[in-house]
PDB file of C-alpha atoms in Angstrom:
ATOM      1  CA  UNK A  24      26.734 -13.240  14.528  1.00  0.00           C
ATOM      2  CA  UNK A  25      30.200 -12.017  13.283  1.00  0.00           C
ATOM      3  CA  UNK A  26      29.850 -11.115   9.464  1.00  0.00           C
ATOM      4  CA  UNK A  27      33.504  -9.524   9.242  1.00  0.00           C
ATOM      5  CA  UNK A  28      36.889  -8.084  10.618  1.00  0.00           C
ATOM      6  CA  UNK A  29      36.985  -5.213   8.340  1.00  0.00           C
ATOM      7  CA  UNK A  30      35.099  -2.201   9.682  1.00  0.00           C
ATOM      8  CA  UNK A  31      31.900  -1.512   7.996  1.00  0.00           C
ATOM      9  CA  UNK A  32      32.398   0.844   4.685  1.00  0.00           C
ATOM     10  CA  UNK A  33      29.970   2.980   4.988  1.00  0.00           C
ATOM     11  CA  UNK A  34      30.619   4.810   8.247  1.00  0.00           C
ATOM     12  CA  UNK A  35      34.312   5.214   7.012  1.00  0.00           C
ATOM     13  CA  UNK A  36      35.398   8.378   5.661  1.00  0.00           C
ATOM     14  CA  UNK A  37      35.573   8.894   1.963  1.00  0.00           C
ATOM     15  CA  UNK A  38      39.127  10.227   2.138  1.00  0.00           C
ATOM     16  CA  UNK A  39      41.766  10.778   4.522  1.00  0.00           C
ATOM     17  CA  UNK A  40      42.992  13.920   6.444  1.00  0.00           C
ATOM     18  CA  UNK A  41      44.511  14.575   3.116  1.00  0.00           C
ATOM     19  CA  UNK A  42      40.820  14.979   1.574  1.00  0.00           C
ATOM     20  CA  UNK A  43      41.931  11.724  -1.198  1.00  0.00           C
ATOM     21  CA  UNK A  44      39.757   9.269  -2.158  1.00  0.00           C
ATOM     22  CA  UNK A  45      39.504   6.027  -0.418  1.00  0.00           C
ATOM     23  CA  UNK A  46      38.911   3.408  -3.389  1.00  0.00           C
ATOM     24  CA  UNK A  47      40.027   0.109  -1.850  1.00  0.00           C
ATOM     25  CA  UNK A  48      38.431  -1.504   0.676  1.00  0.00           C
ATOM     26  CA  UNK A  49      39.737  -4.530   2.692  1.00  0.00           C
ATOM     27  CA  UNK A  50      37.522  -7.685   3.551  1.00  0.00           C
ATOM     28  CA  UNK A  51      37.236 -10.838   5.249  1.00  0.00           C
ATOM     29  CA  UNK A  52      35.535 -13.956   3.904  1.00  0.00           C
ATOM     30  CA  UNK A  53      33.263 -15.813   6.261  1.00  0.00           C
ATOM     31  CA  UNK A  54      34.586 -19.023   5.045  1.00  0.00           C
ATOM     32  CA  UNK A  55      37.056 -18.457   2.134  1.00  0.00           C
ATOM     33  CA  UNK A  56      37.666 -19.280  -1.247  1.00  0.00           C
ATOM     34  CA  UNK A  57      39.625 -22.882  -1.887  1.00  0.00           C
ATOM     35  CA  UNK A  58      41.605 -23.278  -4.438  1.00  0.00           C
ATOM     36  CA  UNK A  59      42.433 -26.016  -6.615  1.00  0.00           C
ATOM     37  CA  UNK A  60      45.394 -26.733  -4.365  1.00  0.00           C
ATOM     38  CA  UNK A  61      43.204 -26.987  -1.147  1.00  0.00           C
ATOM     39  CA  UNK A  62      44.531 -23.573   0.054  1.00  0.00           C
ATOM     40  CA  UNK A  63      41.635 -21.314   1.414  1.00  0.00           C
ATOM     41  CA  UNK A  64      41.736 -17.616   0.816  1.00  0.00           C
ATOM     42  CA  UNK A  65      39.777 -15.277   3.024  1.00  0.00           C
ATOM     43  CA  UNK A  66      41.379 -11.716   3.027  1.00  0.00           C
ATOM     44  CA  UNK A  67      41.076  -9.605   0.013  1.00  0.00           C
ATOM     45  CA  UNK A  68      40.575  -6.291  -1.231  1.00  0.00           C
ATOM     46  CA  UNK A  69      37.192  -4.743  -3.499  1.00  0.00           C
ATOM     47  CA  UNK A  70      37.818  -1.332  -5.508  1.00  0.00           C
ATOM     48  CA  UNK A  71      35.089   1.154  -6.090  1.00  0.00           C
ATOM     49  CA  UNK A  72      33.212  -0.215  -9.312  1.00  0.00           C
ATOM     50  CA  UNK A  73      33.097   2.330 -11.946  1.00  0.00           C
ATOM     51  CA  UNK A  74      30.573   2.391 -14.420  1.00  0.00           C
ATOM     52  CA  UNK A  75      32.075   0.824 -16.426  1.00  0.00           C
ATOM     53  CA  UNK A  76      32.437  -2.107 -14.492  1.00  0.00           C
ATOM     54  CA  UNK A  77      28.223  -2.069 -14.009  1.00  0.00           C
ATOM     55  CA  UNK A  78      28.223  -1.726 -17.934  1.00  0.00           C
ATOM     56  CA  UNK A  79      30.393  -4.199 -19.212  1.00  0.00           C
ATOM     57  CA  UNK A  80      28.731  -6.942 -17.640  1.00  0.00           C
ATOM     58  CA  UNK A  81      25.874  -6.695 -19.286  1.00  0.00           C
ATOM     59  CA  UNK A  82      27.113  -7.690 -22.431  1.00  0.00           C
ATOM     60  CA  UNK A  83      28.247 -10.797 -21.579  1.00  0.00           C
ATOM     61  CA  UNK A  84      26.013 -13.456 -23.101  1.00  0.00           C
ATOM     62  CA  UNK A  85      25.922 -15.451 -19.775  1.00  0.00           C
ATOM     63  CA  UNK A  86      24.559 -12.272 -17.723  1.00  0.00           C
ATOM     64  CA  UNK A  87      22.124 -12.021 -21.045  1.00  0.00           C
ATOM     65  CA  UNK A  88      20.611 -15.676 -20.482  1.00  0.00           C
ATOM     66  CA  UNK A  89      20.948 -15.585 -16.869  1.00  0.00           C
ATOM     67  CA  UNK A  90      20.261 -11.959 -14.764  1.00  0.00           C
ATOM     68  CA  UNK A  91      21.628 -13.422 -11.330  1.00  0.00           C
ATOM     69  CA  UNK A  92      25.373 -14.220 -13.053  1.00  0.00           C
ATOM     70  CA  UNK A  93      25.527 -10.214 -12.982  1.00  0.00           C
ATOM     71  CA  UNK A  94      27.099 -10.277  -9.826  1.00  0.00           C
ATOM     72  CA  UNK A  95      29.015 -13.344 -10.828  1.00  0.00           C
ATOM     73  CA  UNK A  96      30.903 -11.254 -13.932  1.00  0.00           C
ATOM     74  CA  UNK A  97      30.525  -7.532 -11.739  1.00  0.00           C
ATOM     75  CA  UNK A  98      32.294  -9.268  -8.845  1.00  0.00           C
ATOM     76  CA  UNK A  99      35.172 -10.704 -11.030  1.00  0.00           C
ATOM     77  CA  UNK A 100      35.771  -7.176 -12.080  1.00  0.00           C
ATOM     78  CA  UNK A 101      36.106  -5.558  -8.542  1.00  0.00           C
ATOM     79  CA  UNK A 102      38.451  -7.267  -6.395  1.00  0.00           C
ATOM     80  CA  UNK A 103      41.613  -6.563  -6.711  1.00  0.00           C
ATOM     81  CA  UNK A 104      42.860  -9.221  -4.541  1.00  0.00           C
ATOM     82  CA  UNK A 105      41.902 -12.127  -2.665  1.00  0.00           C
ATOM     83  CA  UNK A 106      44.593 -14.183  -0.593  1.00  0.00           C
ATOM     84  CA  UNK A 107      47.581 -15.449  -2.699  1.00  0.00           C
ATOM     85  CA  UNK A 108      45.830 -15.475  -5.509  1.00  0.00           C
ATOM     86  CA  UNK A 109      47.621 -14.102  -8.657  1.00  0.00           C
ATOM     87  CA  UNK A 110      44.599 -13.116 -10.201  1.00  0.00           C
ATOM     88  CA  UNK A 111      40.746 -12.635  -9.427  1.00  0.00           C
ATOM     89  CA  UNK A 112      38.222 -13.358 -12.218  1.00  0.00           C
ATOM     90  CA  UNK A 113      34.186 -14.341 -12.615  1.00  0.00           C
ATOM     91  CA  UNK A 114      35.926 -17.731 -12.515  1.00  0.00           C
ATOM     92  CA  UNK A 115      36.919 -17.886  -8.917  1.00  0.00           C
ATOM     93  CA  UNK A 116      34.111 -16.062  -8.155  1.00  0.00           C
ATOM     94  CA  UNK A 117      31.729 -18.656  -9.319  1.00  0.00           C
ATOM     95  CA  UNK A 118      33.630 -20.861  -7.337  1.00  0.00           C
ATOM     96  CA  UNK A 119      32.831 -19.597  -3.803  1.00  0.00           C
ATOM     97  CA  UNK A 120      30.883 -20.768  -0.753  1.00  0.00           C
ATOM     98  CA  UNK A 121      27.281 -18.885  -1.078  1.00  0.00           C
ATOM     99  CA  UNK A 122      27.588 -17.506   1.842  1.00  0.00           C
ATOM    100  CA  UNK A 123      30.781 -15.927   0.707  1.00  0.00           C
ATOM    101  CA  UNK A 124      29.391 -14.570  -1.990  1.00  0.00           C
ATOM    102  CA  UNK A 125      26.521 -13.241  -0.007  1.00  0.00           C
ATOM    103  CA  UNK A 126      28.581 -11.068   1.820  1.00  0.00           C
ATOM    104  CA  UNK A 127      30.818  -9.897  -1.202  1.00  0.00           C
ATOM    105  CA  UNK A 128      27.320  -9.069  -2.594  1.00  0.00           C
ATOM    106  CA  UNK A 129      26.590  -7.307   0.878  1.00  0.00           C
ATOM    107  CA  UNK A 130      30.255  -5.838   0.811  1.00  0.00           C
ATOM    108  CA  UNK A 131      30.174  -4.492  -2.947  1.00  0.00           C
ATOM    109  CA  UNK A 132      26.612  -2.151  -2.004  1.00  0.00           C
ATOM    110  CA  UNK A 133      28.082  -0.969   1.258  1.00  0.00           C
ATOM    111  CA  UNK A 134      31.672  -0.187  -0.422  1.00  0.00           C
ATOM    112  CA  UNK A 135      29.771   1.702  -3.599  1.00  0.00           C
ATOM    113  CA  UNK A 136      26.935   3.450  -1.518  1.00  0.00           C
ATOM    114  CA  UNK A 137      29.312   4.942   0.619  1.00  0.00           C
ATOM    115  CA  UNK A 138      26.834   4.721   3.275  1.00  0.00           C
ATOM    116  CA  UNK A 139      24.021   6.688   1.155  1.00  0.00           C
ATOM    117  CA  UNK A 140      21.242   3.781   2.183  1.00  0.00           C
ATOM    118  CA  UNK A 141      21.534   4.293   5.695  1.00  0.00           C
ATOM    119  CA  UNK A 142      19.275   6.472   7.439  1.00  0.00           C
ATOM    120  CA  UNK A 143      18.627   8.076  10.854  1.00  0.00           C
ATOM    121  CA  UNK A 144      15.472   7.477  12.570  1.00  0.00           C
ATOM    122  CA  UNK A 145      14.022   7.543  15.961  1.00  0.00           C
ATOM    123  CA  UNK A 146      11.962   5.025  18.220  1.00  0.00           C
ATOM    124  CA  UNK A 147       8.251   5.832  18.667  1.00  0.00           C
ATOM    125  CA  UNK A 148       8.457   4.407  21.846  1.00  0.00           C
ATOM    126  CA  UNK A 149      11.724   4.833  23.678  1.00  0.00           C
ATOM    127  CA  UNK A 150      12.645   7.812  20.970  1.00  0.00           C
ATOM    128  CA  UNK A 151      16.490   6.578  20.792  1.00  0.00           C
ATOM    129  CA  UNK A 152      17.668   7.295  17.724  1.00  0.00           C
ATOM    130  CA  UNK A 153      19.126   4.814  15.473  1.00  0.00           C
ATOM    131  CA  UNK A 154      20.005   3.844  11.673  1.00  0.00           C
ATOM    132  CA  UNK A 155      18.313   1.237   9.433  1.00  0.00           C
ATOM    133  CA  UNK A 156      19.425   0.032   6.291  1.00  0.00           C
ATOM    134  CA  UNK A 157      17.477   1.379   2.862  1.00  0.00           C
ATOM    135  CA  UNK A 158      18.933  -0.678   0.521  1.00  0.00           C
ATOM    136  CA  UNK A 159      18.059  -3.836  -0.931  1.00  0.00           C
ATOM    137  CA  UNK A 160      18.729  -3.709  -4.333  1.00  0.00           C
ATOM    138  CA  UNK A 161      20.107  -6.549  -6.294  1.00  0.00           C
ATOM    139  CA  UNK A 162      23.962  -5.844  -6.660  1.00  0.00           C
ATOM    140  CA  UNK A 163      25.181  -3.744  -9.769  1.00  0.00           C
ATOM    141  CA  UNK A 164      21.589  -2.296  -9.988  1.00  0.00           C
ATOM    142  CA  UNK A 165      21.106   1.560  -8.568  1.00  0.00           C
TER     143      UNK A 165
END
């Protein structure tokens, strides 16, 4: 199953040869976002969240009476751009296919763990090693 065209964040480097951060990340939705114009949008591009942007969120009276809109809101905050869109918001991302937001879900913890819930292990019975995934948190919880 193909999940994406953009390499997988956490086995890229944090910088470049240069040694400077790498703080936007491109992306690929499975199906894409339509708009109200019937025009789908599928590449875009997430920024690192701050804390801010895990903060802030919270506040929000809909997060408040609802816990899963947290990703919803946290979402809206983090990407930076998604097709020809002028502007991203909790709006368009309320909007989206599930499975698209899914994967931005998926995205968002590989893109802020910087590969830090990934581990190496090795099979008891053929001893090849190999990485697993640790994570599982819910999205804009460490």
């Amino acid at each position: 199953m193909r999940r994406t065209t953009a390499a997988r964040p956490g086995a890229l480097p944090a910088g470049s040869a240069s040694g400077a951060l790498r703080t936007e990340f491109p992306f690929e939705l499975p199906r894409g976002y339509v708009d109200e114009n019937g025009t789908v949008h599928k590449h875009g591009t997430m920024r690192l969240a701050t804390a801010r942007d895990e903060l802030v969120p919270l506040r929000d009276v809909r997060v408040q009476e609802n816990p899963a809109y947290l990703s919803v809101v946290l979402l809206g905050r983090v990407i930076t751009r998604l097709g020809t869109l002028t502007m991203v918001h909790d709006g368009v991302v309320e909007n989206m296919f599930a499975s698209d937001l899914a994967f931005l879900q998926d995205f968002y913890r590989q893109v802020n763990a910087e590969g830090h819930t990934r581990a190496g292990v090795t099979c008891p019975h053929c001893e090849q090693p190999f990485e697993v995934e640790l994570g599982g948190s819910r999205l804009g919880e460490s």
